[in-house]
Short mmCIF file of C-alpha atoms and ligand atoms in Angstrom, two decimals:
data_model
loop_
_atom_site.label_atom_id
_atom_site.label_comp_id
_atom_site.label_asym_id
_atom_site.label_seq_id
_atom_site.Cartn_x
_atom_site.Cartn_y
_atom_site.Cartn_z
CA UNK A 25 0.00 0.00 0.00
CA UNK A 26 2.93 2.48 0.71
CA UNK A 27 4.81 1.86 -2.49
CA UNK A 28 1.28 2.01 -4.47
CA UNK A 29 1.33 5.26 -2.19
CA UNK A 30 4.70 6.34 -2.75
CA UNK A 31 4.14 5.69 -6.68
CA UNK A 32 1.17 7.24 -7.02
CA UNK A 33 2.06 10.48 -5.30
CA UNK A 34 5.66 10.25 -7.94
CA UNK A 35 3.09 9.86 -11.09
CA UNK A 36 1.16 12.85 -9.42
CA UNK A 37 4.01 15.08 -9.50
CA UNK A 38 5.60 13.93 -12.88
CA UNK A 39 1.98 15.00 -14.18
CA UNK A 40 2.08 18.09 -12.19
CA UNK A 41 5.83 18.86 -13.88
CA UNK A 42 4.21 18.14 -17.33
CA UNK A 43 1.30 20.29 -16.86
CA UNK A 44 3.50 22.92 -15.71
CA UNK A 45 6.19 22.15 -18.15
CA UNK A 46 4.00 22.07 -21.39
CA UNK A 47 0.56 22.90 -20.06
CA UNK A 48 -0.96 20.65 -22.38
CA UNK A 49 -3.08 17.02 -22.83
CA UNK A 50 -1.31 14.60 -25.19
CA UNK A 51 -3.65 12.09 -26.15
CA UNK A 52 -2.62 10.06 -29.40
CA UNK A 53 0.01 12.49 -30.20
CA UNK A 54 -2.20 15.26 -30.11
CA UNK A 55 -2.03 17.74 -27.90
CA UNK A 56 -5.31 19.33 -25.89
CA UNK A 57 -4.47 22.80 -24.99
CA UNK A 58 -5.55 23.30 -21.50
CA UNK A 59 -8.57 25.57 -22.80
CA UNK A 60 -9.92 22.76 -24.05
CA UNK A 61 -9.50 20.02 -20.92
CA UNK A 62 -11.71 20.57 -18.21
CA UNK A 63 -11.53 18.71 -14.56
CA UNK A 64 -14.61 17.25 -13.00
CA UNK A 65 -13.68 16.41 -9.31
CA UNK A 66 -17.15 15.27 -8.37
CA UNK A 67 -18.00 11.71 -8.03
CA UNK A 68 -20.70 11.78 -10.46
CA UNK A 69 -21.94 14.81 -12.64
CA UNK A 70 -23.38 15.31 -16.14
CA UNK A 71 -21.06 16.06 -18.89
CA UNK A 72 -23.03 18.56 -21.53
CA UNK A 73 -21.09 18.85 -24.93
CA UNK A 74 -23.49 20.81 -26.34
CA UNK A 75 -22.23 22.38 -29.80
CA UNK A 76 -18.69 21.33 -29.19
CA UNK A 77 -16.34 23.03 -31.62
CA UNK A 78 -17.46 26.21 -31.36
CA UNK A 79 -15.14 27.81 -28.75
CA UNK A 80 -12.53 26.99 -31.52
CA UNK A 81 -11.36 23.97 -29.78
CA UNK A 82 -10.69 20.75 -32.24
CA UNK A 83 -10.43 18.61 -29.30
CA UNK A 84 -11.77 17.99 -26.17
CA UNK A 85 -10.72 16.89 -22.59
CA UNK A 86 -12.84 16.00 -19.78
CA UNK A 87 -10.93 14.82 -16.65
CA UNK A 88 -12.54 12.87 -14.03
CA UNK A 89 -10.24 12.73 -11.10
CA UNK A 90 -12.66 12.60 -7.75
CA UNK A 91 -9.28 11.75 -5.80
CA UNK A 92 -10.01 8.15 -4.87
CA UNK A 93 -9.38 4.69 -6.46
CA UNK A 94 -12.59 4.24 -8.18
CA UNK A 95 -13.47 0.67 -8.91
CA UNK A 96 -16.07 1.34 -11.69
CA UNK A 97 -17.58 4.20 -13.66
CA UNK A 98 -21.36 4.32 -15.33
CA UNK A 99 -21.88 6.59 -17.73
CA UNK A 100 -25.37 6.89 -18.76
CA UNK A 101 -25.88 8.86 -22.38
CA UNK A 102 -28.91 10.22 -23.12
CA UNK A 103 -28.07 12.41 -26.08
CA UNK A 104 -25.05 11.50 -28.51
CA UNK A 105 -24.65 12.76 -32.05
CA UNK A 106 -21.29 12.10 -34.27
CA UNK A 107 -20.75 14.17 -37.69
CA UNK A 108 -17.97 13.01 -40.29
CA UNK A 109 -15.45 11.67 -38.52
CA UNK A 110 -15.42 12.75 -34.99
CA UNK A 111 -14.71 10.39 -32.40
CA UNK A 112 -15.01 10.11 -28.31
CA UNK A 113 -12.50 7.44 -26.69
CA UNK A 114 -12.04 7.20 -22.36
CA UNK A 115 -8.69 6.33 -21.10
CA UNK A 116 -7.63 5.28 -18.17
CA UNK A 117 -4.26 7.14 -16.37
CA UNK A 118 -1.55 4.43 -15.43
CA UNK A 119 0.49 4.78 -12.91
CA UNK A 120 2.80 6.37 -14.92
CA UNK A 121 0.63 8.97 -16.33
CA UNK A 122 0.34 7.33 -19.61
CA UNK A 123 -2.99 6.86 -21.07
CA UNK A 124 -4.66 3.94 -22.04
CA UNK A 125 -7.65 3.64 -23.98
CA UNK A 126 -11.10 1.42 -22.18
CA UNK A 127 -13.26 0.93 -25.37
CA UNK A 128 -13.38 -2.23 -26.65
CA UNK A 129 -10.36 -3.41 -28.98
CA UNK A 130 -9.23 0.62 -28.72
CA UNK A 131 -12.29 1.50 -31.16
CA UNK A 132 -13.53 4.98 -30.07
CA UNK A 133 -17.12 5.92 -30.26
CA UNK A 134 -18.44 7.27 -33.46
CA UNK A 135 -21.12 7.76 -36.02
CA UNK A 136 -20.49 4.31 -37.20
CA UNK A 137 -20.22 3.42 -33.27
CA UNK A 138 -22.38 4.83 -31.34
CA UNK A 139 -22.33 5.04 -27.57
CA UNK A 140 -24.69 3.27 -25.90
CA UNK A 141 -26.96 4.25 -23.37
CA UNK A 142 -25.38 3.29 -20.05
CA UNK A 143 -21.60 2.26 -20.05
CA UNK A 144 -20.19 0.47 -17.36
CA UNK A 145 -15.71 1.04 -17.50
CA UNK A 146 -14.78 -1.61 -15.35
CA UNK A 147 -11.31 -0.93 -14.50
CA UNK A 148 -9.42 0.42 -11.44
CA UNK A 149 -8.17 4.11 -11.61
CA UNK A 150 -7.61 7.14 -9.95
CA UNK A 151 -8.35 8.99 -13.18
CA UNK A 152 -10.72 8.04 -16.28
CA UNK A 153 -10.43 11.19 -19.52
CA UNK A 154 -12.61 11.30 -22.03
CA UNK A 155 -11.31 12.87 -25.47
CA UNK A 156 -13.81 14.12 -28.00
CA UNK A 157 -11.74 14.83 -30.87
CA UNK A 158 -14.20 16.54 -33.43
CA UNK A 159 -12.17 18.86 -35.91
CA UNK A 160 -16.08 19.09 -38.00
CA UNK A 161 -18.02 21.20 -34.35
CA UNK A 162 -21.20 19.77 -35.06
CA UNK A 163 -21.06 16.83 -32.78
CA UNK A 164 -22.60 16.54 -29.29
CA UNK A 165 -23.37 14.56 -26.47
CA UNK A 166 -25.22 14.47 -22.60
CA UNK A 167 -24.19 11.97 -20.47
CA UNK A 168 -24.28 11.92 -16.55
CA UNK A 169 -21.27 9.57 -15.24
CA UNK A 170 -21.12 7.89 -11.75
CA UNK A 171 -18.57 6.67 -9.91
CA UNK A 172 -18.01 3.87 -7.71
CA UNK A 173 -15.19 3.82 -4.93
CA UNK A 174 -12.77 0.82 -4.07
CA UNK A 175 -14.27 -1.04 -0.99
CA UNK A 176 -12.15 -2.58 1.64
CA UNK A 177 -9.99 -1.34 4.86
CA UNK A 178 -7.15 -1.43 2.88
CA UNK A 179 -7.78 1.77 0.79
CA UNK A 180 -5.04 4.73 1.31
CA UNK A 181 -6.86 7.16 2.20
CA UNK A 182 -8.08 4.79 5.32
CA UNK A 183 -4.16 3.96 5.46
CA UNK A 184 -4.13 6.92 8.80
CA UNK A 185 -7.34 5.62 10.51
CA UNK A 186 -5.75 2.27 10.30
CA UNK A 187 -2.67 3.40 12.00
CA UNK A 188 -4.77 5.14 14.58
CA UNK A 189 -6.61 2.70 15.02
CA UNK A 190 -3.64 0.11 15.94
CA UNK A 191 -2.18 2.39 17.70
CA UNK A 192 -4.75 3.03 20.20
CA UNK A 193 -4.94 -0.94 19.83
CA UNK A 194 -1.53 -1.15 20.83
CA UNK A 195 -2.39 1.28 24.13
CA UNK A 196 -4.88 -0.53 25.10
CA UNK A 197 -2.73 -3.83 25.14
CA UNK A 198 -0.10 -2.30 26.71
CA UNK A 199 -2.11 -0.80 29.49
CA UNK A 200 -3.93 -3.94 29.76
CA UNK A 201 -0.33 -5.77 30.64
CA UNK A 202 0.40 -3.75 32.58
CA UNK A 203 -2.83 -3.62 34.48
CA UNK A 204 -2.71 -7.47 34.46
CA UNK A 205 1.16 -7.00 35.91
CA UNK A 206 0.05 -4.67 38.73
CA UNK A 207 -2.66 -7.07 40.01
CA UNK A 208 -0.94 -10.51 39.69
CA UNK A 209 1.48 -8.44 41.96
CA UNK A 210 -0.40 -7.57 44.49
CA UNK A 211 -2.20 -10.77 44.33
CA UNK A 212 1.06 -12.75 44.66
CA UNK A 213 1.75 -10.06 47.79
CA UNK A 214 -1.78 -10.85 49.38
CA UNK A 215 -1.16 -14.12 48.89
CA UNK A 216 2.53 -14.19 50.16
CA UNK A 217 1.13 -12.28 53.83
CA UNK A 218 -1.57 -14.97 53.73
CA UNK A 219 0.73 -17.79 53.52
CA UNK A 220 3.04 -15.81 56.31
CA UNK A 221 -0.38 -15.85 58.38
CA UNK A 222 -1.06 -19.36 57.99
CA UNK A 223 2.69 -20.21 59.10
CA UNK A 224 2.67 -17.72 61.82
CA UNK A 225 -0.91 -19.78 63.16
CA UNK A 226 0.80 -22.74 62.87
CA UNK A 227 3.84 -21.74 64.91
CA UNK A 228 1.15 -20.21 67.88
CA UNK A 229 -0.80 -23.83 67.41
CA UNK A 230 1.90 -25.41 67.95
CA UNK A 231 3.13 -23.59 70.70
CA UNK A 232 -0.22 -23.90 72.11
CA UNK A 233 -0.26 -27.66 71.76
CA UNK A 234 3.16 -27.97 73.33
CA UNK A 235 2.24 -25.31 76.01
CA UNK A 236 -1.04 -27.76 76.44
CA UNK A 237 1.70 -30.54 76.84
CA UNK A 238 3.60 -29.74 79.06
CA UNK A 239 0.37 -29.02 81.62
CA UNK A 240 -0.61 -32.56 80.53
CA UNK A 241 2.82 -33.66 81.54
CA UNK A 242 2.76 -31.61 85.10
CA UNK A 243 -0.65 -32.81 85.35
CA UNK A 244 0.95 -36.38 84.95
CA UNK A 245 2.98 -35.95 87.52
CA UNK A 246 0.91 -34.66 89.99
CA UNK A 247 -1.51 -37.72 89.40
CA UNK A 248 1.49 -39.92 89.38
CA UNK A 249 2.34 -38.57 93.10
CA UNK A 250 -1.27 -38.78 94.29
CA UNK A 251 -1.50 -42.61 93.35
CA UNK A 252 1.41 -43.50 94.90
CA UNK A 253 0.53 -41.10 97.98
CA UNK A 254 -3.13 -43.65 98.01
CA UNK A 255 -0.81 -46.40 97.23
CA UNK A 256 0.79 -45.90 100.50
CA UNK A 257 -2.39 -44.94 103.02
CA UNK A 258 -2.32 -48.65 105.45
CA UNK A 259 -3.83 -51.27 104.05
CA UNK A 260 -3.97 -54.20 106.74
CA UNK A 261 -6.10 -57.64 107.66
CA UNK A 262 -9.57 -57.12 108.70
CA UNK A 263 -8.66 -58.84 112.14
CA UNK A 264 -5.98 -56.64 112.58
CA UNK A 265 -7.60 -53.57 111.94
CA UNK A 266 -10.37 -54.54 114.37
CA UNK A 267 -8.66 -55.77 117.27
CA UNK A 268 -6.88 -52.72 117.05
CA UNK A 269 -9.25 -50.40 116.40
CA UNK A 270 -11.22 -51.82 119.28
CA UNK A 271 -8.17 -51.61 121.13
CA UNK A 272 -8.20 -47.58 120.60
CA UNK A 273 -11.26 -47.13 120.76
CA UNK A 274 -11.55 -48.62 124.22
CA UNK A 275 -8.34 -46.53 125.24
CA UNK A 276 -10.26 -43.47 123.75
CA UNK A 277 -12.96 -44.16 125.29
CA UNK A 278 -11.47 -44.47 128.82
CA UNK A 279 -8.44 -41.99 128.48
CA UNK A 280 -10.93 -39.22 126.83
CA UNK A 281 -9.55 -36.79 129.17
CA UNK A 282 -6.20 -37.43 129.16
CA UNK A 283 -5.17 -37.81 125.78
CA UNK A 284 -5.66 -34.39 124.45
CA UNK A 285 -3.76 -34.87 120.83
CA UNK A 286 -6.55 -37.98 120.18
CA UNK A 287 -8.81 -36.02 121.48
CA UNK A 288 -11.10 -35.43 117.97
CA UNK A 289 -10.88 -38.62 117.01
CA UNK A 290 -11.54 -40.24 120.33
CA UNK A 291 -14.50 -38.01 120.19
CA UNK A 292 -15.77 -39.24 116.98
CA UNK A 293 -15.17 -42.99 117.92
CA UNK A 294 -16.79 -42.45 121.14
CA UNK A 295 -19.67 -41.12 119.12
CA UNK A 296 -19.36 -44.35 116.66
CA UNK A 297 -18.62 -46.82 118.90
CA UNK A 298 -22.12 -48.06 119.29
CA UNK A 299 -22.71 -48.38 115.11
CA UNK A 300 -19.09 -50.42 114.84
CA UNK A 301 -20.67 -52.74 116.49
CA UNK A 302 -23.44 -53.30 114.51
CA UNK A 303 -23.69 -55.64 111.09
CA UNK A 304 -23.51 -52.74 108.62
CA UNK A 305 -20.01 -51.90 110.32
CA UNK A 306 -18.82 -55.60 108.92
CA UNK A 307 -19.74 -54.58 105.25
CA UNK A 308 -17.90 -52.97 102.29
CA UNK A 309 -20.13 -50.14 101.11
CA UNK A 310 -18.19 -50.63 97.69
CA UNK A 311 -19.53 -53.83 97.31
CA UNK A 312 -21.67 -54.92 99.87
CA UNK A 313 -19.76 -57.84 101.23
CA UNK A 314 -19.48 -58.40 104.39
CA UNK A 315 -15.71 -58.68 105.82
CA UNK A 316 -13.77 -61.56 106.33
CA UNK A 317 -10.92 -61.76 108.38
CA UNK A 318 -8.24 -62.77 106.24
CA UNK A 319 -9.27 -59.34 103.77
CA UNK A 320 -7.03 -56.82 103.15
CA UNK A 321 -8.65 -53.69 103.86
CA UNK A 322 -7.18 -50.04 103.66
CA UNK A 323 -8.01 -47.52 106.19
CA UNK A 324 -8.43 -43.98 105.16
CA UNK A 325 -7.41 -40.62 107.27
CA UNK A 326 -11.10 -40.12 108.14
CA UNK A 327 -11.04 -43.63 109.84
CA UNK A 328 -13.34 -44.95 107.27
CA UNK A 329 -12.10 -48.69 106.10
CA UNK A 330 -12.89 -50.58 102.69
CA UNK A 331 -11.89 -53.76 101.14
CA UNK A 332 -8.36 -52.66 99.77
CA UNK A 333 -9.48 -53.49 96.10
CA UNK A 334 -12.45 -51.64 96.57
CA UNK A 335 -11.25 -48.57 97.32
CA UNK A 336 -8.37 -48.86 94.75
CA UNK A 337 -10.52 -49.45 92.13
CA UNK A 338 -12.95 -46.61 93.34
CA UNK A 339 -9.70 -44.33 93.18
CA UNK A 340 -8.79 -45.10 89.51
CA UNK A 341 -12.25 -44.63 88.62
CA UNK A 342 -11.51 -40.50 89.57
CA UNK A 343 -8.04 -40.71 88.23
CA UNK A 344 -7.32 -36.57 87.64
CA UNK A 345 -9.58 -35.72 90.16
CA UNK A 346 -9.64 -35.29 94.63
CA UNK A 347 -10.28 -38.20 95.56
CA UNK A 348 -12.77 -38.24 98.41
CA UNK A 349 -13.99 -40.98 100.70
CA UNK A 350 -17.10 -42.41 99.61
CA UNK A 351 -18.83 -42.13 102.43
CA UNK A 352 -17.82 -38.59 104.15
CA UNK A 353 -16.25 -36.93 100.90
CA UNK A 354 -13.41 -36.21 102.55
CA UNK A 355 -10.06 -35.95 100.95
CA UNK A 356 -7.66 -38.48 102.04
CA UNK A 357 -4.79 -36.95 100.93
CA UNK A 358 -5.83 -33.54 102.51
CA UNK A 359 -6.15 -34.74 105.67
CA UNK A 360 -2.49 -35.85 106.52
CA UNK A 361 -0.87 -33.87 103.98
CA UNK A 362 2.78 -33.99 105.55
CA UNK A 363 1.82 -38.08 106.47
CA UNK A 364 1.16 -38.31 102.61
CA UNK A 365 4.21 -36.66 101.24
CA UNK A 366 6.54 -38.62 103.96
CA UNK A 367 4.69 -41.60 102.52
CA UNK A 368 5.31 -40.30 98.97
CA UNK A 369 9.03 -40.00 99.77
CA UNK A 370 9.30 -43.25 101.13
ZN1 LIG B 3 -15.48 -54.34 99.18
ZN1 LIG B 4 -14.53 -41.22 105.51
#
């Protein structure tokens, strides 16, 4: 398109030199003085040759040159007369500024071959002449010609609006990178400070789980120190236990004044001492047996007594929690707390 550009635009001003250098039409080696060759710029117009020849011209020019590629012309004639031997030809301008004749096998138009009513020149050009060359003046013609523009995007004159056009294209692209750009950025930063979140809730989780840990494992310990504390509370034969405790009680019971250090619990086994005599005395309250002598029972701070498995088992069924005699909730690791820890020790 540029070169077709760059050539036409040479052709223009090699015609432009000519004009200027010899002011003249040469068509068929005859030369159209430029009082005889008249420009129609128009796309379509009517062309009157009314009494041509008698302005004193032999020969006739008419230029249409509407400035654009024209793909077709019509040229509808509704008046043509041809005396002797005047003739009308159209050319076509090349390139070059040569012209080249469009009637069929170069025969122009005359009384012998006449033009007929509409005309349809076929040919692509910037620039269609007609030459009526009638040295006898009484020939004449009306016709009204049309023209019909190249199509397409391609066209020259477009050639700007196309570059605009892909230009601005070309902005938009860019600005659409760079949009694109900006935002995968600051998604990849959201994403990054997300990710740095997630590791940083990680890091507290786990801190929190090994925080949580460690209590577990103090909490371990401390239930590892009460068992053994219960572990170590008496555990003796049932015959044992009750001779003895008979034994003390009796001594409490006599000695109530004296022994001042005894003195709570000889109160509260003076207060007993009629129910350890009776049957529900001899029974576990764990499991309702009655005692035997040969069992092993364990005797708690608060003086209360249960079959040692009993009581065991009713401790490791509150493992993590005081422990409390089942039948005055009392805590038997509270009560002697020094006893227990020398016990622990030991
Ligand atoms: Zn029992
Ligand atoms: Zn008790």
């Amino acid at each position: 398109t540029f070169l077709r550009r760059l050539k036409r635009s040479a052709a223009m001003w090699c015609a432009l030199l000519s004009a200027l250098g010899s002011a003249a039409l040469v068509v068929n080696e005859q030369t159209i003085p430029p009082a005889c060759a008249f420009t129609l710029s128009s796309m379509s117009a009517t062309i009157n040759a009314q009494a041509a020849g008698a302005d004193g011209c032999e020969a006739r020019a008419w230029r249409i040159a509407p400035g654009k590629s024209l793909d077709r012309i019509q040229f509808n004639t509704s008046q043509s007369y041809f005396e002797g031997t005047d003739t009308l030809d159209f050319f076509a301008v090349e390139s070059d500024g040569q012209l080249r004749s469009l009637t069929q096998h170069s025969q122009p138009f005359s009384a012998s071959n006449p033009i007929p009513p509409v005309l349809w020149l076929t040919q692509a050009t910037d620039e269609v002449v007609l030459v009526l060359d009638a040295p006898s003046g009484g020939s004449s013609f009306i016709m009204h010609y049309s023209c019909t523009a190249v199509s397409g995007f391609l066209l020259p004159e477009l050639l700007d609006l196309w570059l605009a056009i892909a230009a601005l294209i070309f902005c938009i692209c860019c600005s659409v990178t760079l949009w694109m750009w900006c935002l995968r950025r600051r998604y990849q930063r959201r994403t990054r400070a997300t990710e740095s979140m997630l590791v940083l809730h990680s890091e507290l989780m786990r801190r929190r789980a090994e925080a949580r840990g460690e209590l577990f494992a103090e909490e371990q310990e401390a239930e590892r120190a009460r068992t053994s504390s219960l572990s170590a509370l008496p555990a003796v034969a049932y015959l044992e236990h009750r001779s003895s405790s008979q034994r003390l009680s009796m001594v409490s019971y006599h000695s109530q004044d004296e022994l001042v250090t005894a003195e709570q619990r000889a109160g509260d086994s003076a207060e007993e001492g009629e129910r350890r005599t009776s049957e529900e005395e001899a029974e576990c309250c764990l499991c309702m047996e009655g005692y035997r002598d040969e069992d092993m029972v364990r005797v708690l701070p608060c003086d209360h007594y249960f079959h040692r498995e009993c009581i065991d088992k009713w401790f490791d069924s509150t493992q993590f929690q005081t422990r409390s005699c089942p039948l005055c909730k009392r805590d038997p690791l509270a009560a002697k707390p020094a006893a227990a820890a020398a016990a622990a020790a030991a």
